Amino acid sequence: MPPAPPKVSIDRIRNFSIISHVDHGKSTLSDRILELTGAVDARHMRAQYLDSMDIERERGITIKAQNVRVHFNDHVLHLIDTPGHVDFGYEVSRSLAACEGAVLLVDASQGIQAQTLANCYLALANNLEIIAVLNKIDLPAADPERCAAEIEQVLGLAAEEVLHISAKTGEGVAELLQAIIDRIPAPSGDPDAPLQALIFDSAYDQYRGVVSSLRVVEGTISTTDKLRFLQAGQDHEIEEVGIRTPEMVPVRSLGPGEVGYLIAGIKDVRAAKSGETVTLAHRPAPAPLDGYQDPKPMVFCGIYPIDGDDLPTLRDALDKLQLNDASVTFEPESSHALGWGFRCGFLGLLHMEIVRERLEREFNLSLIATAPSVAYRAFLTDGSMVAVDNPTELPDASRLDHIDEPMLKITILSPSEYTGSIMELCQSRRAEMLAMDYLSPSRVELSYTIPLAEVVLDFFDQLKSRTKGYASLDYEPTDYLTSQLVRVDVLINGEPVDAFSTIVHRSTAEYYGRKMAERLKELIPRQMFEVPIQAAIGGRVIARETVKARRKDVLAKCYGGDITRKRKLLEKQKEGKKKMKNIGRVEVPQEAFVAALRLED
């Protein structure tokens, strides 16, 4: 055991998160803080130091919240760097529960964006002290005065208290750290009270088991203790407690207000979920701490291994990933076309892409994901209700009374010259306007209710392309509304292929059916017989394409002569193909599934 760092009194501890819209400089600011406080040697410094996953570095985004302990002016600062993308808002809410304050970062050239507002309201809901900071003041396009006035007008934070920094050059970062010490309150807690510690993140290490990040609220946790996990109802011996500096450093104990990690030899990934309260086995706390609400998945898709033998590996991979990302849900399902797999729930489309990519990279799997769908409510003629997150589960039309679909309230912030283009996009996606407010003469805020199904595919991409990348989007689920929805089935040679079934609005069903039939015509290889590809609603075919048969030239040996000889040969070939079509099965190659279900198309 290395010597424990000197104990620090609770009034010299500050716990804070960095929150902002996506790409406003959170990870870069974390890098400068690590450099300035000497937490990382200059030789080992790299960009996005706290982003540990390759996928985070490649995409330039933070996916997992990370925590680190640094020292500045005789104070201990626990910094939690959070994601900015709307799909990872759940990570932000968990991180804020471990803090007393938040640094709200705003790009000095772009001003307030949709996620800036959402994360600010999240911090206010947690009663945190907010320090507003304008970043990127070194950019030629920066306009700090206008942005500070916007912060005062929209968020009610005084413009003269807004700090100006450049996370890239390091200008103003020391002043920000001093402001954190001066303005964010110290944590409270009694070191002699029964232990209450909140797990706000966990990850699985194949050598050491579950490694949990925790915040001690009351009492003291030390390496000699035996712990009780209140929600799981299990006792565990501590193997190691420690702090992240950002490397993992073991310590003898953690007191109230401190943030660190815990290893207790836990092999079952469900035993140390986020939101779990840890206490002492011999002196348990009277009640658990307020955990987190389980996030509700909004987008569903089937994930299947290309090699059926990989199914147990996929199940283990999802179990371990769910520990690290509690917002992923999954349950087994089977498909005639794809075999056994899992129906998984995600918070959004980017979340779905990231999870699939992590499964493929971290667990060496080859996967097929079906087209994304959302959770509908089907009301039957007998008055009962069925939840439908898989299109194949939709009851027969003769038993259906009506279908309700989930709605979102979306907020779009954009330069005002793109207002007309945004309104046109929203109207084409069945959205209804709620409000339109001008934050300044050049910035507008639009609020709509819109069906979730219209957002999950390419709404965000369309919004960005129509506004040259300047618009930002935030959303929150609202209620369910009754809609004219139908299930479109795709039949290949008369056999329905469940992987291609989807639920769409009646007005766009024909378009979807035509596009899918056209795409499959290009992807399915030609057979020895003609293959019809049909899109149908119930028993009514709405689109059809035909994959032409391969043909042998049976007339090659006929040189002139009687026409009846040629006809006889052609009729014989036709009969053979008809017979073959009746008994033949069309094998859709895996590549066709992958290509037909690609999200970007």
XYZ file of C-alpha atoms in Angstrom:
601
model
C 0.000 0.000 0.000
C 1.535 3.360 -1.010
C 1.530 6.149 1.575
C -1.864 7.821 1.675
C -1.954 11.422 0.453
C -2.258 13.886 3.332
C -5.837 14.122 4.582
C -7.572 17.293 3.521
C -10.273 18.986 5.598
C -13.756 18.937 4.091
C -13.895 22.746 3.759
C -10.996 22.573 1.267
C -12.782 20.164 -1.117
C -14.671 21.340 -4.219
C -16.676 18.988 -6.450
C -17.708 20.312 -9.876
C -18.777 19.186 -13.356
C -18.112 20.812 -16.710
C -21.316 20.985 -18.768
C -22.030 22.490 -22.174
C -23.393 21.931 -25.663
C -21.537 19.405 -27.802
C -18.129 20.623 -29.109
C -17.873 23.745 -26.925
C -14.537 22.688 -25.401
C -15.181 20.605 -22.252
C -12.462 18.012 -22.894
C -9.961 20.708 -23.969
C -10.642 22.645 -20.741
C -10.097 19.420 -18.759
C -6.720 19.021 -20.530
C -5.652 22.582 -19.539
C -6.728 22.011 -15.910
C -4.664 18.790 -15.788
C -1.650 20.691 -17.201
C -2.028 23.755 -14.982
C -2.368 21.740 -11.763
C 0.529 19.426 -12.684
C -1.679 16.303 -12.531
C -0.195 15.009 -15.791
C 3.469 15.262 -16.715
C 4.013 17.398 -19.851
C 5.766 14.448 -21.548
C 2.681 12.241 -21.202
C 0.108 14.910 -22.055
C -2.138 14.269 -25.057
C -5.326 15.859 -26.396
C -8.606 14.638 -24.844
C -6.608 13.040 -21.997
C -9.677 11.920 -20.035
C -11.386 10.328 -23.066
C -10.222 6.743 -22.636
C -12.034 5.009 -25.528
C -10.628 4.953 -29.076
C -14.076 5.680 -30.423
C -14.181 8.947 -28.378
C -10.875 10.098 -29.873
C -11.848 9.209 -33.430
C -15.198 10.986 -33.283
C -13.905 13.863 -31.125
C -16.787 13.480 -28.651
C -17.051 12.449 -24.994
C -19.294 9.431 -24.441
C -18.499 8.488 -20.826
C -18.260 10.969 -17.948
C -14.755 10.844 -16.396
C -13.553 12.058 -12.988
C -10.142 13.227 -11.775
C -8.707 14.723 -8.544
C -6.373 17.723 -8.812
C -4.761 20.146 -6.317
C -4.830 23.945 -6.673
C -3.974 26.615 -4.049
C -4.163 24.190 -1.086
C -7.561 22.906 -2.224
C -8.616 19.519 -3.629
C -10.775 19.798 -6.765
C -12.774 16.809 -8.039
C -13.478 17.445 -11.720
C -16.087 15.454 -13.675
C -15.932 15.907 -17.460
C -19.330 15.128 -19.032
C -20.624 14.411 -22.560
C -22.392 17.164 -24.529
C -24.529 15.227 -27.009
C -28.249 15.037 -26.222
C -28.192 11.197 -26.358
C -25.821 11.103 -23.367
C -27.763 13.490 -21.132
C -28.229 10.574 -18.709
C -24.452 10.552 -18.074
C -24.648 14.287 -17.270
C -27.508 13.866 -14.768
C -25.594 11.110 -12.923
C -22.447 13.238 -12.753
C -24.290 16.292 -11.418
C -25.610 14.224 -8.498
C -21.993 13.880 -7.259
C -21.259 17.646 -7.348
C -21.984 20.957 -5.586
C -21.252 23.163 -8.580
C -21.073 23.254 -12.384
C -18.968 25.158 -14.904
C -21.314 26.075 -17.773
C -19.180 26.429 -20.892
C -20.442 28.525 -23.827
C -18.675 28.987 -27.180
C -17.916 32.740 -27.540
C -18.482 32.554 -31.307
C -21.726 30.515 -31.292
C -23.430 31.649 -28.095
C -26.118 29.661 -26.292
C -27.138 26.413 -28.028
C -29.986 23.979 -27.314
C -27.949 21.664 -25.045
C -26.542 24.664 -23.150
C -30.090 25.419 -22.011
C -30.946 21.774 -21.251
C -27.791 21.163 -19.172
C -28.173 24.483 -17.333
C -31.740 23.564 -16.305
C -30.473 20.126 -15.228
C -27.853 21.793 -12.980
C -30.463 24.180 -11.519
C -32.753 21.208 -10.786
C -29.878 19.700 -8.740
C -29.458 23.030 -6.812
C -25.894 23.478 -8.051
C -23.876 26.711 -8.051
C -23.357 27.635 -11.725
C -20.272 29.467 -13.009
C -20.871 30.732 -16.571
C -17.739 30.714 -18.753
C -17.211 31.941 -22.315
C -14.667 29.724 -24.089
C -12.784 30.165 -27.403
C -12.240 33.928 -26.950
C -9.072 33.527 -29.081
C -11.175 32.855 -32.225
C -11.458 35.711 -34.760
C -15.263 35.201 -34.827
C -15.610 35.435 -31.029
C -18.059 38.034 -29.725
C -17.890 37.701 -25.900
C -19.948 40.831 -25.147
C -22.908 39.670 -27.258
C -22.739 36.132 -25.814
C -22.480 37.417 -22.204
C -25.574 39.594 -22.778
C -27.363 36.525 -24.233
C -26.432 34.475 -21.128
C -27.857 37.215 -18.876
C -31.052 37.528 -20.933
C -31.759 33.800 -21.413
C -30.297 32.165 -18.286
C -30.453 35.068 -15.810
C -26.740 34.861 -14.874
C -25.144 38.325 -14.477
C -23.052 39.301 -17.540
C -20.283 40.875 -15.413
C -19.780 37.555 -13.556
C -19.252 35.576 -16.788
C -15.599 34.517 -17.075
C -13.690 34.744 -20.391
C -11.217 31.946 -21.160
C -9.495 30.103 -23.979
C -9.193 26.390 -23.177
C -6.900 25.988 -26.185
C -4.267 28.557 -25.132
C -4.882 28.329 -21.360
C -5.802 32.028 -21.018
C -8.048 32.632 -17.988
C -8.010 29.001 -16.760
C -6.169 29.840 -13.484
C -8.790 32.546 -12.773
C -11.531 29.969 -13.427
C -10.009 27.546 -10.889
C -9.845 30.352 -8.311
C -13.514 31.203 -9.045
C -14.422 27.525 -8.456
C -12.744 27.699 -5.029
C -14.411 31.041 -4.186
C -17.928 30.461 -5.540
C -18.698 26.738 -5.280
C -19.602 25.632 -1.722
C -17.634 22.924 0.088
C -19.442 19.573 0.563
C -21.028 18.717 3.903
C -20.910 15.420 5.795
C -19.987 13.813 9.126
C -16.953 11.456 8.993
C -18.260 9.542 12.050
C -21.814 8.965 10.735
C -22.858 5.579 9.238
C -21.335 5.287 5.750
C -23.425 6.438 2.767
C -21.641 6.481 -0.601
C -23.263 6.817 -4.028
C -21.985 4.846 -7.038
C -22.338 7.125 -10.078
C -20.521 4.987 -12.647
C -19.115 1.456 -13.030
C -16.973 -0.356 -15.572
C -15.950 -3.991 -15.947
C -12.259 -4.925 -15.839
C -11.576 -8.502 -16.940
C -8.767 -8.876 -14.373
C -10.211 -7.073 -11.337
C -13.975 -7.336 -11.793
C -16.233 -4.305 -11.367
C -14.508 -0.932 -10.800
C -17.008 1.619 -9.439
C -16.718 5.417 -9.224
C -18.314 6.682 -6.022
C -18.926 9.840 -4.022
C -18.836 9.556 -0.220
C -21.745 11.547 1.244
C -21.585 10.567 4.934
C -19.094 8.544 6.987
C -15.731 7.107 5.964
C -14.842 4.142 3.732
C -11.537 2.341 4.375
C -9.788 -0.778 3.079
C -10.474 -2.765 6.266
C -14.273 -2.468 5.959
C -16.843 -4.988 4.787
C -19.453 -3.295 2.611
C -23.161 -3.783 2.054
C -24.760 -2.803 -1.270
C -28.245 -1.752 -0.158
C -30.247 -2.157 -3.403
C -28.548 -5.429 -4.428
C -28.712 -6.699 -0.819
C -25.184 -8.163 -1.007
C -22.086 -7.919 1.209
C -18.557 -7.638 -0.251
C -15.022 -7.378 1.089
C -13.081 -4.322 -0.108
C -10.026 -5.081 -2.223
C -9.032 -1.488 -2.931
C -10.259 2.094 -2.609
C -8.457 4.947 -4.286
C -8.483 8.232 -6.163
C -7.938 9.110 -9.828
C -5.165 11.634 -10.360
C -6.020 10.757 -13.287
C -4.090 7.471 -12.856
C -5.638 5.134 -10.251
C -3.840 5.611 -6.883
C -4.863 3.378 -3.920
C -5.509 5.125 -0.560
C -6.355 3.834 2.924
C -9.677 5.702 3.255
C -12.052 8.231 1.695
C -14.002 10.705 3.844
C -17.212 12.703 3.275
C -17.215 14.856 0.142
C -14.444 12.843 -1.535
C -14.747 11.180 -4.936
C -12.821 8.002 -5.741
C -13.063 4.428 -6.967
C -13.880 1.114 -5.320
C -12.873 -2.464 -6.204
C -14.559 -5.215 -4.188
C -13.995 -8.315 -6.342
C -17.528 -8.138 -7.751
C -17.928 -10.470 -10.727
C -21.701 -10.149 -11.229
C -22.210 -6.990 -13.254
C -25.699 -6.376 -11.805
C -24.416 -6.034 -8.218
C -22.904 -2.538 -8.584
C -25.259 -0.536 -10.788
C -25.161 3.238 -11.019
C -27.317 4.776 -8.278
C -26.432 2.001 -5.772
C -25.850 3.077 -2.147
C -22.825 1.542 -0.396
C -22.737 1.293 3.411
C -20.938 -0.731 6.110
C -22.124 -4.303 6.755
C -21.700 -4.041 10.574
C -23.141 -0.503 10.837
C -25.520 0.068 7.911
C -27.077 3.434 7.067
C -30.783 3.731 7.932
C -31.833 4.410 4.321
C -30.325 4.420 0.816
C -29.509 7.689 -0.930
C -31.717 8.935 -3.735
C -30.483 6.995 -6.755
C -31.318 7.773 -10.353
C -34.470 7.242 -12.316
C -33.957 4.465 -14.833
C -33.710 6.125 -18.246
C -36.466 5.124 -20.660
C -35.184 3.833 -24.016
C -36.597 5.783 -26.970
C -35.228 3.917 -29.995
C -35.266 0.136 -30.471
C -33.548 -2.179 -32.913
C -32.703 -5.861 -33.207
C -29.005 -6.757 -32.918
C -28.010 -10.167 -34.309
C -24.620 -11.893 -34.575
C -23.655 -12.697 -38.185
C -22.268 -15.995 -36.859
C -24.974 -17.725 -34.759
C -22.295 -19.292 -32.521
C -21.493 -15.794 -31.191
C -24.871 -15.462 -29.395
C -23.496 -16.297 -25.848
C -20.604 -13.852 -26.434
C -23.112 -11.139 -27.466
C -25.166 -11.764 -24.310
C -22.064 -11.417 -22.074
C -20.982 -8.313 -23.998
C -24.383 -6.636 -23.505
C -24.307 -7.528 -19.782
C -20.897 -5.892 -19.325
C -21.804 -2.891 -21.449
C -25.017 -2.360 -19.468
C -22.957 -2.012 -16.267
C -20.965 0.797 -17.885
C -24.031 2.289 -19.622
C -27.204 1.637 -17.629
C -29.399 3.227 -20.320
C -29.025 0.216 -22.662
C -31.832 -2.370 -22.343
C -32.016 -5.732 -24.099
C -34.146 -8.868 -24.276
C -33.854 -12.002 -26.460
C -35.802 -12.211 -29.719
C -35.724 -14.382 -32.824
C -36.184 -13.650 -36.499
C -36.929 -16.104 -39.351
C -34.355 -14.346 -41.488
C -31.609 -13.587 -38.951
C -31.938 -16.305 -36.282
C -31.538 -15.497 -32.564
C -30.480 -12.086 -31.293
C -31.552 -9.296 -28.928
C -34.050 -6.458 -29.142
C -32.123 -3.510 -27.660
C -33.333 -0.107 -26.453
C -31.304 3.115 -26.735
C -31.674 6.794 -25.848
C -31.176 7.957 -29.426
C -29.672 7.198 -32.798
C -26.088 8.265 -31.982
C -26.303 6.199 -28.777
C -27.395 3.201 -30.879
C -24.488 3.641 -33.312
C -21.944 4.017 -30.480
C -23.200 0.921 -28.604
C -23.108 -1.196 -31.760
C -19.592 0.014 -32.563
C -18.408 -0.646 -28.990
C -19.819 -4.197 -29.109
C -17.978 -4.874 -32.363
C -14.664 -3.356 -31.210
C -14.425 -4.248 -27.537
C -15.812 -7.794 -27.847
C -14.665 -8.637 -31.393
C -18.167 -9.355 -32.753
C -19.669 -9.037 -36.255
C -23.260 -7.787 -35.948
C -26.329 -6.883 -38.011
C -28.672 -4.179 -36.663
C -32.246 -4.007 -38.007
C -33.918 -0.721 -38.910
C -34.580 1.433 -35.788
C -38.142 1.600 -34.468
C -39.875 3.262 -31.514
C -42.273 1.971 -28.838
C -45.928 2.271 -29.904
C -49.106 1.555 -27.943
C -51.648 -0.560 -29.813
C -55.227 -0.429 -28.483
C -57.356 -3.445 -29.384
C -61.095 -3.656 -30.044
C -61.594 -5.442 -26.688
C -60.216 -2.351 -24.860
C -56.812 -3.800 -23.921
C -53.463 -2.151 -24.731
C -50.290 -3.799 -26.098
C -46.834 -2.162 -26.058
C -45.169 -2.674 -29.450
C -41.431 -2.013 -29.878
C -40.984 -4.576 -32.667
C -43.050 -4.120 -35.866
C -43.691 -7.880 -36.108
C -45.561 -7.735 -32.741
C -48.254 -5.374 -34.085
C -51.632 -7.180 -33.798
C -53.705 -7.970 -36.876
C -55.635 -5.005 -38.351
C -58.982 -6.741 -37.675
C -58.255 -6.616 -33.907
C -56.811 -3.072 -33.859
C -58.839 -0.088 -32.721
C -56.071 2.566 -32.932
C -52.321 3.077 -32.433
C -50.700 5.787 -30.295
C -47.139 6.934 -31.041
C -44.633 8.669 -28.706
C -44.171 12.413 -29.169
C -41.224 14.685 -28.444
C -41.001 18.339 -27.537
C -38.062 19.668 -29.539
C -36.268 22.993 -29.149
C -34.289 24.349 -32.106
C -31.928 27.329 -31.775
C -30.783 28.822 -35.065
C -29.741 32.017 -36.846
C -32.990 33.715 -37.887
C -32.288 33.609 -41.655
C -32.915 29.821 -41.640
C -36.347 30.057 -39.958
C -38.326 29.353 -43.150
C -36.243 26.296 -44.065
C -36.575 24.859 -40.526
C -40.358 25.389 -40.499
C -40.674 23.649 -43.859
C -38.658 20.653 -42.567
C -40.743 20.391 -39.376
C -44.062 20.575 -41.253
C -42.937 17.798 -43.617
C -42.289 15.619 -40.521
C -45.818 16.099 -39.063
C -44.608 18.551 -36.383
C -46.844 21.179 -34.715
C -45.398 24.520 -33.634
C -45.671 25.474 -29.961
C -43.702 28.742 -29.805
C -41.233 30.955 -31.632
C -39.066 33.402 -29.660
C -36.301 35.739 -30.764
C -33.424 35.563 -28.238
C -31.761 38.446 -30.115
C -32.364 40.098 -33.530
C -30.245 37.398 -35.183
C -31.141 34.284 -33.089
C -34.449 32.446 -32.921
C -35.757 29.648 -30.694
C -38.445 27.352 -32.188
C -40.442 24.823 -30.151
C -42.411 21.963 -31.728
C -44.111 18.713 -30.824
C -43.094 16.020 -33.285
C -43.495 12.212 -33.499
C -40.367 10.443 -32.246
C -40.458 8.147 -35.300
C -39.900 11.197 -37.552
C -36.794 12.237 -35.582
C -34.944 8.935 -35.205
C -33.898 8.459 -38.813
C -32.381 11.573 -40.363
C -34.091 14.641 -38.870
C -30.912 15.932 -37.216
C -28.880 15.475 -40.429
C -31.532 17.321 -42.453
C -31.653 20.134 -39.901
C -27.866 20.564 -40.013
C -27.718 20.559 -43.832
C -30.553 23.093 -44.176
C -28.916 25.502 -41.700
C -25.273 24.997 -42.817
C -24.554 23.415 -39.438
C -25.606 26.448 -37.352
C -28.823 25.078 -35.803
C -28.801 23.053 -32.581
C -31.420 20.609 -31.349
C -32.595 19.476 -27.925
C -35.504 17.149 -27.211
C -37.483 15.646 -24.362
C -40.250 13.010 -24.447
C -43.794 14.262 -23.823
C -46.896 12.108 -24.354
C -48.512 9.629 -26.754
C -50.901 10.714 -29.545
C -53.191 8.677 -31.806
C -51.969 8.500 -35.427
C -52.790 6.815 -38.740
C -50.046 4.178 -38.592
C -49.657 0.981 -40.633
C -47.175 -1.872 -40.814
C -45.397 -2.329 -44.122
C -44.208 -5.902 -44.738
C -41.640 -6.876 -47.356
C -42.260 -10.198 -49.132
C -39.584 -11.973 -51.161
C -41.013 -14.682 -53.461
C -44.243 -14.482 -51.434
C -42.505 -15.048 -48.060
C -42.536 -12.148 -45.537
C -39.058 -11.151 -44.247
C -39.595 -9.934 -40.671
C -36.283 -8.013 -40.499
C -37.560 -5.544 -43.127
C -41.006 -4.931 -41.533
C -41.583 -1.433 -40.187
C -44.371 0.762 -38.812
C -44.839 4.042 -40.703
C -47.458 6.759 -41.146
C -50.013 5.889 -43.813
C -48.987 8.931 -45.898
C -45.377 7.690 -46.292
C -46.053 3.918 -46.485
C -46.022 3.777 -50.291
C -42.758 5.729 -50.509
C -41.059 3.421 -47.957
C -42.331 0.301 -49.750
C -41.114 1.504 -53.150
C -37.661 2.478 -51.849
C -37.148 -0.817 -50.011
C -38.268 -2.878 -53.019
C -35.936 -0.919 -55.343
C -32.992 -1.341 -52.985
C -33.554 -5.076 -52.524
C -33.831 -5.555 -56.297
C -30.236 -4.287 -56.573
C -28.977 -6.382 -53.641
C -30.579 -9.825 -54.116
C -28.597 -11.962 -56.582
C -30.414 -13.393 -59.597
C -31.769 -16.931 -59.192
C -32.644 -19.582 -61.769
C -36.239 -18.348 -61.525
C -37.940 -14.958 -61.393
C -38.110 -13.460 -57.845
C -40.891 -10.954 -57.022
C -40.153 -8.428 -54.244
C -43.348 -6.915 -52.830
C -44.184 -4.359 -50.163
C -47.609 -4.883 -48.623
C -49.952 -3.427 -46.003
C -51.947 -6.397 -44.737
C -53.099 -8.184 -47.903
C -52.720 -5.141 -50.208
C -49.532 -4.907 -52.275
C -48.339 -1.286 -52.565
C -45.053 -1.761 -54.456
C -43.375 -4.455 -56.528
C -40.038 -5.082 -58.206
C -38.861 -8.251 -59.955
C -35.397 -9.810 -59.952
C -35.110 -11.320 -63.447
C -34.188 -15.007 -63.760
C -30.912 -16.288 -65.102
C -31.595 -17.913 -68.462
C -29.787 -20.549 -70.445
C -29.908 -19.950 -74.177
C -31.836 -23.120 -75.175
C -32.084 -21.946 -78.810
C -28.310 -21.858 -79.316
C -28.296 -25.127 -81.276
C -31.281 -24.282 -83.485
C -30.098 -23.005 -86.835
C -33.151 -21.978 -88.840
C -35.767 -24.711 -89.225
C -39.342 -24.909 -87.974
C -40.493 -22.249 -85.442
C -42.481 -24.919 -83.537
C -39.191 -26.580 -82.489
C -38.029 -23.321 -80.898
C -41.411 -22.769 -79.214
C -41.330 -26.273 -77.780
C -37.891 -25.676 -76.229
C -38.943 -22.285 -74.764
C -42.192 -23.750 -73.317
C -40.209 -26.595 -71.735
C -37.813 -24.062 -70.143
C -40.770 -21.973 -68.927
C -42.392 -25.007 -67.265
C -39.098 -25.889 -65.560
C -38.719 -22.370 -64.168
C -42.348 -22.364 -62.949
C -41.758 -25.640 -61.115
C -38.478 -24.325 -59.694
C -40.201 -21.152 -58.466
C -42.815 -23.211 -56.590
C -40.265 -25.302 -54.729
C -37.313 -22.878 -54.673
C -36.354 -20.715 -51.695
C -34.575 -17.362 -52.021
C -31.618 -17.054 -49.674
C -31.062 -13.373 -48.921
C -27.290 -12.958 -48.397
C -26.126 -11.317 -45.147
C -24.524 -8.485 -47.166
C -27.977 -7.634 -48.531
C -29.371 -7.313 -44.989
C -26.465 -5.144 -43.892
C -26.748 -2.884 -46.945
C -30.560 -2.648 -46.917
C -30.671 -1.755 -43.219
C -27.844 0.781 -43.245
C -28.956 3.808 -41.241
C -27.366 6.469 -43.367
C -29.536 5.413 -46.320
